[in-house]
Amino acid sequence: MPDPRPHPEDLRPATVTVSAGRPPREPDAPLNPPITMASTYVATGDVEYGRYGNPTWSAFEDVLGQLEGGRALAFSSGMAAVGTVLDLLGPAAGVVAPRHAYSGTVMALGDLESRGRGRGTLVDIADTEAVIAAMRADEDCALLWIESPTNPALELADIAALAEAAHALGVRVVVDNTFATPLLQQPLALGADIVVHSATKYLAGHSDVQLGALVVADDEVYDAVKGRRDLVGAVPGPFETWLALRGMRTLAVRLDRAQANAAELARRLEDHPAVEEVRYPGLGGIVAMVLRSGDAADVAVRQTRLWVHATSLGGVESTLERRRRWKAEAETIPDGLVRLSVGIEDVEDLWADLSQALEKG
Ligand SMILES: *Cc1c(COP(=O)(O)O)cnc(C)c1O
């Protein structure tokens, strides 16, 4: 029987999140892919061993790959995916990266440098000319790392312009698309070579899974990345991958609601006397608010009853955190900056709780 399903290219992204990565439609087939617990497979097939592949990974990778317009590979965490990209670099490679990238990424670059394995140049990723100048200034520059919006400063990069300039200089382009998700931004279509995800955040979406992914367009890069994953073994558990896939089924509705809530809260925070600055790039569910001081921010985050004081982001529940409480956070991030990960609760309850906490900050 021919597979009756529509061709994925004919479907819009919100439909792909629901319909891709499912078993063939046959009588009595389950609608969802099973969780395949297997460390080995009957020889001689395509997978062979548990570190090389897993049908549950494949289902997750199908969905993410279709959404990003490339081929995806799942990893045990976002940092495993980040580390794998950095592992592809030659011994003295230069990397240009945002000074306000995810702090783990900046730490990984510093670690690379301290082991004499590369050199990072940190830039303001929103300043396109400065980023291009930094790539030109380093003749060994091999990689441009982009995060847009940045975490937690929420700056935006001109991905298309930067990718074009990077390629003219023979520099490979990586975009960490964790904040925007493929529903709001598809970096491969804008010229990027590799997309990085912490699926821990919006893709899984329920604060119960650690998972990462890379998505690439080029087959040679795919083979290189898959080769590293096979060799280093930073592979995810089948159950975690299944949970992330289950989370992705509702990504579009979660993101719609989180965005609507975030936009409304950003608007109200603008008028709040305790808030000195609001940063909201107009997309996604993350808002940053700057309070008068680090102390004021510390008081405010402890006063919320609905919002949870916690790190991480992208879950259904609203969380908030003063980012400079982490030693690794860049010193150019204001002391009083509180990152809000806006969830899918009723916006009036979120506002009532946040505004009462701000009164005490
Ligand atoms: C959380 C995060 C990471 C790291 O992902 P883990 O799943 O925590 O390893 C990388 N990039 C961004 C933008 C993140 O927010």
Coordinates of C-alpha atoms and ligand atoms in Angstrom, one line a residue:
M1 CA 0.0 0.0 0.0
P2 CA 1.5 3.4 -0.9
D3 CA 2.1 5.7 2.0
P4 CA -0.9 8.2 1.8
R5 CA 0.9 10.9 3.8
P6 CA 1.4 14.4 2.2
H7 CA 4.9 15.2 1.1
P8 CA 6.7 17.1 3.9
E9 CA 7.7 19.9 1.6
D10 CA 4.0 20.7 1.1
L11 CA 3.4 21.2 4.8
R12 CA 3.9 24.3 7.0
P13 CA 6.2 24.0 10.0
A14 CA 3.5 23.7 12.7
T15 CA 2.1 20.7 10.7
V16 CA 5.6 19.2 10.4
T17 CA 6.0 19.3 14.2
V18 CA 2.9 17.2 14.5
S19 CA 3.1 14.8 11.5
A20 CA 6.8 14.1 10.8
G21 CA 8.8 11.3 12.4
R22 CA 5.9 8.8 12.7
P23 CA 5.9 5.1 11.8
P24 CA 4.6 4.0 8.4
R25 CA 0.8 4.2 8.3
E26 CA -0.1 0.5 8.3
P27 CA -3.0 -1.4 10.0
D28 CA -2.2 -1.7 13.8
A29 CA 0.9 0.4 13.6
P30 CA 1.3 2.7 16.5
L31 CA 0.9 6.4 15.8
N32 CA 4.0 7.2 17.8
P33 CA 7.5 5.8 17.4
P34 CA 8.2 3.3 20.2
I35 CA 11.0 3.9 22.7
T36 CA 13.6 1.5 21.4
M37 CA 15.8 0.3 24.2
A38 CA 18.7 -1.4 22.5
S39 CA 22.5 -1.4 22.8
T40 CA 22.9 -3.7 19.8
Y41 CA 21.0 -4.9 16.7
V42 CA 20.9 -8.0 14.6
A43 CA 23.8 -8.0 12.1
T44 CA 24.2 -7.0 9.3
G45 CA 22.2 -3.8 9.0
D46 CA 22.6 0.0 8.9
V47 CA 22.8 0.6 12.6
E48 CA 24.6 -2.4 14.2
Y49 CA 25.3 -0.8 17.6
G50 CA 23.6 1.5 20.1
R51 CA 26.2 4.2 19.9
Y52 CA 25.8 4.5 16.2
G53 CA 22.0 4.9 15.9
N54 CA 18.6 4.3 17.4
P55 CA 15.1 4.4 15.8
T56 CA 13.8 6.8 18.5
W57 CA 16.7 9.2 17.7
S58 CA 15.8 8.9 14.0
A59 CA 12.2 10.0 14.6
F60 CA 13.4 13.0 16.6
E61 CA 16.0 13.8 14.0
D62 CA 13.5 13.5 11.2
V63 CA 11.2 16.2 12.7
L64 CA 14.0 18.6 13.6
G65 CA 15.8 18.1 10.3
Q66 CA 12.6 18.8 8.3
L67 CA 11.9 22.0 10.4
E68 CA 15.5 23.3 9.9
G69 CA 15.9 22.2 6.3
G70 CA 18.8 19.9 6.9
R71 CA 19.8 16.6 8.5
A72 CA 19.8 16.5 12.3
L73 CA 21.8 14.5 14.8
A74 CA 20.8 14.1 18.4
F75 CA 23.3 14.6 21.3
S76 CA 23.1 14.0 25.0
S77 CA 23.0 17.7 25.7
G78 CA 23.3 21.1 24.1
M79 CA 26.9 21.3 25.3
A80 CA 27.7 17.9 23.8
A81 CA 26.5 19.4 20.5
V82 CA 28.6 22.6 21.1
G83 CA 31.7 20.6 22.0
T84 CA 31.3 18.4 18.9
V85 CA 31.4 21.5 16.6
L86 CA 34.4 22.9 18.4
D87 CA 36.1 19.4 18.1
L88 CA 35.9 19.7 14.3
L89 CA 38.4 22.6 14.4
G90 CA 42.0 22.2 13.4
P91 CA 44.7 22.8 16.1
A92 CA 45.2 26.6 15.8
A93 CA 41.9 27.7 14.5
G94 CA 40.4 31.1 15.2
V95 CA 36.7 31.4 16.3
V96 CA 34.8 34.6 16.3
A97 CA 31.9 34.5 18.7
P98 CA 29.4 36.8 20.5
R99 CA 30.6 38.2 23.8
H100 CA 27.1 37.5 25.1
A101 CA 26.7 34.0 23.8
Y102 CA 25.5 31.3 26.2
S103 CA 28.0 31.3 29.0
G104 CA 28.8 27.6 28.6
T105 CA 29.8 28.2 25.0
V106 CA 32.1 31.1 26.0
M107 CA 33.6 28.9 28.7
A108 CA 34.1 26.1 26.1
L109 CA 36.0 28.6 23.9
G110 CA 38.1 29.7 26.8
D111 CA 38.9 26.0 27.6
L112 CA 39.9 25.4 24.0
E113 CA 42.3 28.3 24.2
S114 CA 43.8 27.4 27.5
R115 CA 44.7 24.0 26.0
G116 CA 46.4 25.7 23.0
R117 CA 43.8 24.3 20.7
G118 CA 42.3 27.5 19.3
R119 CA 41.7 31.1 19.8
G120 CA 38.4 32.9 20.5
T121 CA 37.7 36.5 19.6
L122 CA 34.5 37.8 21.3
V123 CA 32.5 40.5 19.5
D124 CA 29.2 42.4 19.6
I125 CA 27.3 40.1 17.3
A126 CA 24.7 42.9 16.5
D127 CA 27.5 45.0 15.0
T128 CA 27.8 43.4 11.6
E129 CA 30.8 45.5 10.5
A130 CA 32.7 44.7 13.7
V131 CA 32.1 41.0 13.3
I132 CA 33.4 41.0 9.7
A133 CA 36.4 43.1 10.8
A134 CA 37.2 40.5 13.5
M135 CA 37.1 37.6 11.0
R136 CA 39.3 39.6 8.6
A137 CA 41.8 40.4 11.4
D138 CA 42.5 36.7 12.1
E139 CA 44.0 34.9 9.1
D140 CA 43.4 31.5 10.8
C141 CA 39.7 32.3 11.5
A142 CA 37.8 29.0 10.7
L143 CA 34.5 29.5 12.5
L144 CA 32.0 32.2 13.1
W145 CA 29.7 31.4 16.0
I146 CA 26.4 33.2 16.0
E147 CA 23.7 33.2 18.6
S148 CA 20.6 35.3 17.8
P149 CA 18.9 36.4 20.0
T150 CA 21.9 36.2 22.4
N151 CA 21.5 34.7 25.9
P152 CA 20.7 36.8 28.0
A153 CA 21.4 40.2 26.3
L154 CA 18.8 39.4 23.5
E155 CA 20.9 41.1 20.8
L156 CA 20.1 40.2 17.2
A157 CA 22.6 39.2 14.5
D158 CA 22.2 39.8 10.7
I159 CA 22.7 36.1 10.0
A160 CA 22.4 36.4 6.2
A161 CA 24.9 39.2 5.9
L162 CA 27.4 37.6 8.3
A163 CA 27.1 34.2 6.6
E164 CA 27.9 35.7 3.2
A165 CA 30.9 37.7 4.5
A166 CA 32.2 34.6 6.4
H167 CA 31.9 32.3 3.3
A168 CA 33.8 34.9 1.2
L169 CA 36.6 34.5 3.8
G170 CA 36.4 30.7 3.9
V171 CA 34.9 30.7 7.4
R172 CA 32.3 28.2 8.5
V173 CA 29.2 29.5 10.1
V174 CA 27.4 28.0 13.1
V175 CA 24.2 29.4 14.6
D176 CA 22.9 28.4 18.0
N177 CA 19.1 28.5 17.3
T178 CA 18.0 27.5 20.8
F179 CA 16.2 30.8 21.6
A180 CA 14.3 31.3 18.3
T181 CA 13.6 27.6 17.5
P182 CA 13.1 26.6 13.8
L183 CA 9.6 27.9 13.9
L184 CA 10.9 31.5 14.2
Q185 CA 14.2 31.3 12.3
Q186 CA 15.8 28.8 9.9
P187 CA 19.5 29.6 9.9
L188 CA 20.4 27.1 7.1
A189 CA 18.2 29.0 4.7
L190 CA 20.0 32.2 5.7
G191 CA 23.4 30.6 4.8
A192 CA 24.6 29.0 8.0
D193 CA 26.5 25.7 7.7
I194 CA 25.6 24.2 11.1
V195 CA 22.7 24.8 13.5
V196 CA 23.1 24.0 17.2
H197 CA 20.2 23.3 19.6
S198 CA 19.9 22.9 23.3
A199 CA 16.7 20.7 22.9
T200 CA 16.6 20.9 26.7
K201 CA 14.9 24.3 26.3
Y202 CA 11.9 25.0 23.9
L203 CA 12.1 21.9 21.7
A204 CA 11.5 19.5 24.7
G205 CA 9.7 22.3 26.5
H206 CA 8.8 20.8 29.9
S207 CA 12.0 21.2 32.0
D208 CA 12.4 17.4 32.3
V209 CA 15.0 16.5 29.6
Q210 CA 18.6 17.2 28.8
L211 CA 19.2 16.9 25.1
G212 CA 21.0 18.6 22.2
A213 CA 21.2 18.5 18.5
L214 CA 23.1 19.6 15.4
V215 CA 21.5 20.2 12.0
V216 CA 23.6 20.5 8.8
A217 CA 22.8 20.9 5.1
D218 CA 26.0 19.5 3.6
D219 CA 26.6 15.7 3.5
E220 CA 30.3 15.9 4.1
V221 CA 29.7 18.0 7.3
Y222 CA 27.1 15.5 8.3
D223 CA 29.5 12.6 8.0
A224 CA 32.2 14.5 10.0
V225 CA 29.7 15.3 12.8
K226 CA 28.3 11.8 12.8
G227 CA 31.8 10.5 12.9
R228 CA 32.6 12.6 16.0
R229 CA 29.3 11.4 17.7
D230 CA 30.2 7.8 17.0
L231 CA 33.7 8.2 18.3
V232 CA 33.1 10.4 21.4
G233 CA 29.8 8.8 22.3
A234 CA 27.9 11.8 23.5
V235 CA 24.7 10.1 22.6
P236 CA 21.3 10.6 24.1
G237 CA 19.1 8.0 25.9
P238 CA 16.1 6.7 23.9
F239 CA 13.7 7.8 26.6
E240 CA 15.0 11.4 26.7
T241 CA 14.9 11.6 22.9
W242 CA 11.3 10.3 23.0
L243 CA 10.3 12.9 25.6
A244 CA 11.9 15.7 23.4
L245 CA 10.0 14.4 20.4
R246 CA 6.7 14.4 22.4
G247 CA 7.5 17.9 23.5
M248 CA 8.1 19.0 19.9
R249 CA 4.5 18.0 18.9
T250 CA 3.2 21.0 20.8
L251 CA 6.0 23.4 20.0
A252 CA 3.9 25.7 17.8
V253 CA 1.1 26.2 20.4
R254 CA 3.5 26.6 23.3
L255 CA 5.6 29.1 21.4
D256 CA 2.5 31.1 20.3
R257 CA 1.3 31.4 23.9
A258 CA 4.7 32.1 25.4
Q259 CA 5.3 34.8 22.7
A260 CA 1.9 36.5 23.3
N261 CA 2.5 36.4 27.1
A262 CA 6.1 37.7 26.6
A263 CA 5.0 40.6 24.4
E264 CA 2.3 41.7 26.8
L265 CA 4.6 41.5 29.9
A266 CA 7.4 43.4 28.1
R267 CA 4.8 46.1 27.3
R268 CA 3.7 46.3 30.9
L269 CA 7.2 46.2 32.3
E270 CA 8.1 49.3 30.2
D271 CA 5.8 51.3 32.4
H272 CA 6.9 49.9 35.7
P273 CA 8.8 52.3 37.9
A274 CA 11.1 49.6 39.3
V275 CA 12.3 48.6 35.9
E276 CA 15.1 50.6 34.3
E277 CA 15.2 48.8 30.9
V278 CA 13.2 46.1 29.1
R279 CA 14.8 44.1 26.4
Y280 CA 12.4 42.2 24.1
P281 CA 13.4 41.6 20.5
G282 CA 9.8 41.1 19.4
L283 CA 10.1 37.3 19.0
G284 CA 10.3 34.3 21.3
G285 CA 9.4 33.9 25.0
I286 CA 12.4 35.4 26.7
V287 CA 12.3 38.9 28.1
A288 CA 15.1 40.6 30.0
M289 CA 14.4 43.4 32.5
V290 CA 17.1 45.5 34.2
L291 CA 16.4 46.5 37.8
R292 CA 18.2 49.3 39.7
S293 CA 20.9 47.0 41.2
G294 CA 22.0 43.4 41.7
D295 CA 20.6 43.6 45.2
A296 CA 17.2 44.8 44.0
A297 CA 17.1 42.0 41.5
D298 CA 18.1 39.4 44.1
V299 CA 15.2 40.6 46.3
A300 CA 12.7 40.5 43.5
V301 CA 13.5 37.0 42.3
R302 CA 13.0 35.7 45.8
Q303 CA 9.5 37.3 46.2
T304 CA 7.7 35.5 43.4
R305 CA 5.3 32.8 44.3
L306 CA 4.2 31.6 40.8
W307 CA 7.3 32.4 38.8
V308 CA 10.1 29.9 39.8
H309 CA 13.5 31.2 40.6
A310 CA 15.6 28.8 38.5
T311 CA 18.1 28.7 35.7
S312 CA 17.3 27.3 32.2
L313 CA 14.4 28.4 30.0
G314 CA 11.9 27.4 27.5
G315 CA 9.6 25.3 29.7
V316 CA 5.8 25.6 30.0
E317 CA 6.3 27.1 33.4
S318 CA 7.6 30.7 33.9
T319 CA 11.0 31.0 35.5
L320 CA 13.3 34.0 36.2
E321 CA 16.9 34.5 37.2
R322 CA 19.4 37.2 37.8
R323 CA 22.1 36.1 35.4
R324 CA 25.1 37.7 37.1
R325 CA 24.6 35.4 40.1
W326 CA 26.8 33.1 37.9
K327 CA 30.5 33.9 38.0
A328 CA 30.8 32.8 34.3
E329 CA 28.3 35.4 33.1
A330 CA 29.9 38.2 31.1
E331 CA 30.7 41.4 33.1
T332 CA 29.1 43.5 30.4
I333 CA 25.7 42.0 31.4
P334 CA 24.1 44.5 33.9
D335 CA 24.2 43.3 37.5
G336 CA 20.5 43.9 37.8
L337 CA 19.5 42.1 34.7
V338 CA 16.8 39.5 35.3
R339 CA 16.1 37.0 32.5
L340 CA 12.4 36.0 32.3
S341 CA 11.5 32.7 30.6
V342 CA 7.8 33.3 30.0
G343 CA 5.7 30.2 30.1
I344 CA 2.2 29.4 29.0
E345 CA 0.2 30.3 32.1
D346 CA -2.5 33.0 32.1
V347 CA -0.8 36.3 31.6
E348 CA -2.8 38.0 34.3
D349 CA -1.6 35.6 36.9
L350 CA 2.0 36.1 35.7
W351 CA 1.7 39.9 35.8
A352 CA 0.1 39.9 39.2
D353 CA 2.9 37.8 40.7
L354 CA 5.7 39.7 38.9
S355 CA 4.4 43.1 39.8
Q356 CA 4.0 42.3 43.5
A357 CA 7.6 41.0 43.5
L358 CA 8.9 44.1 41.8
E359 CA 7.2 46.3 44.5
K360 CA 9.5 44.6 47.1
G361 CA 12.7 44.7 45.0
Ligands
LIG1 C1 21.2 25.9 27.6 C2 21.9 26.4 26.3 C3 22.9 25.6 25.8 C4 23.5 24.4 26.4 O1 22.5 23.3 26.4 P1 22.5 22.1 27.5 O2 21.3 21.3 27.0 O3 22.2 22.8 28.8 O4 23.8 21.4 27.5 C5 23.5 26.1 24.6 N1 23.1 27.2 24.0 C6 22.1 28.0 24.5 C7 21.6 29.2 23.8 C8 21.4 27.6 25.7 O5 20.4 28.3 26.2

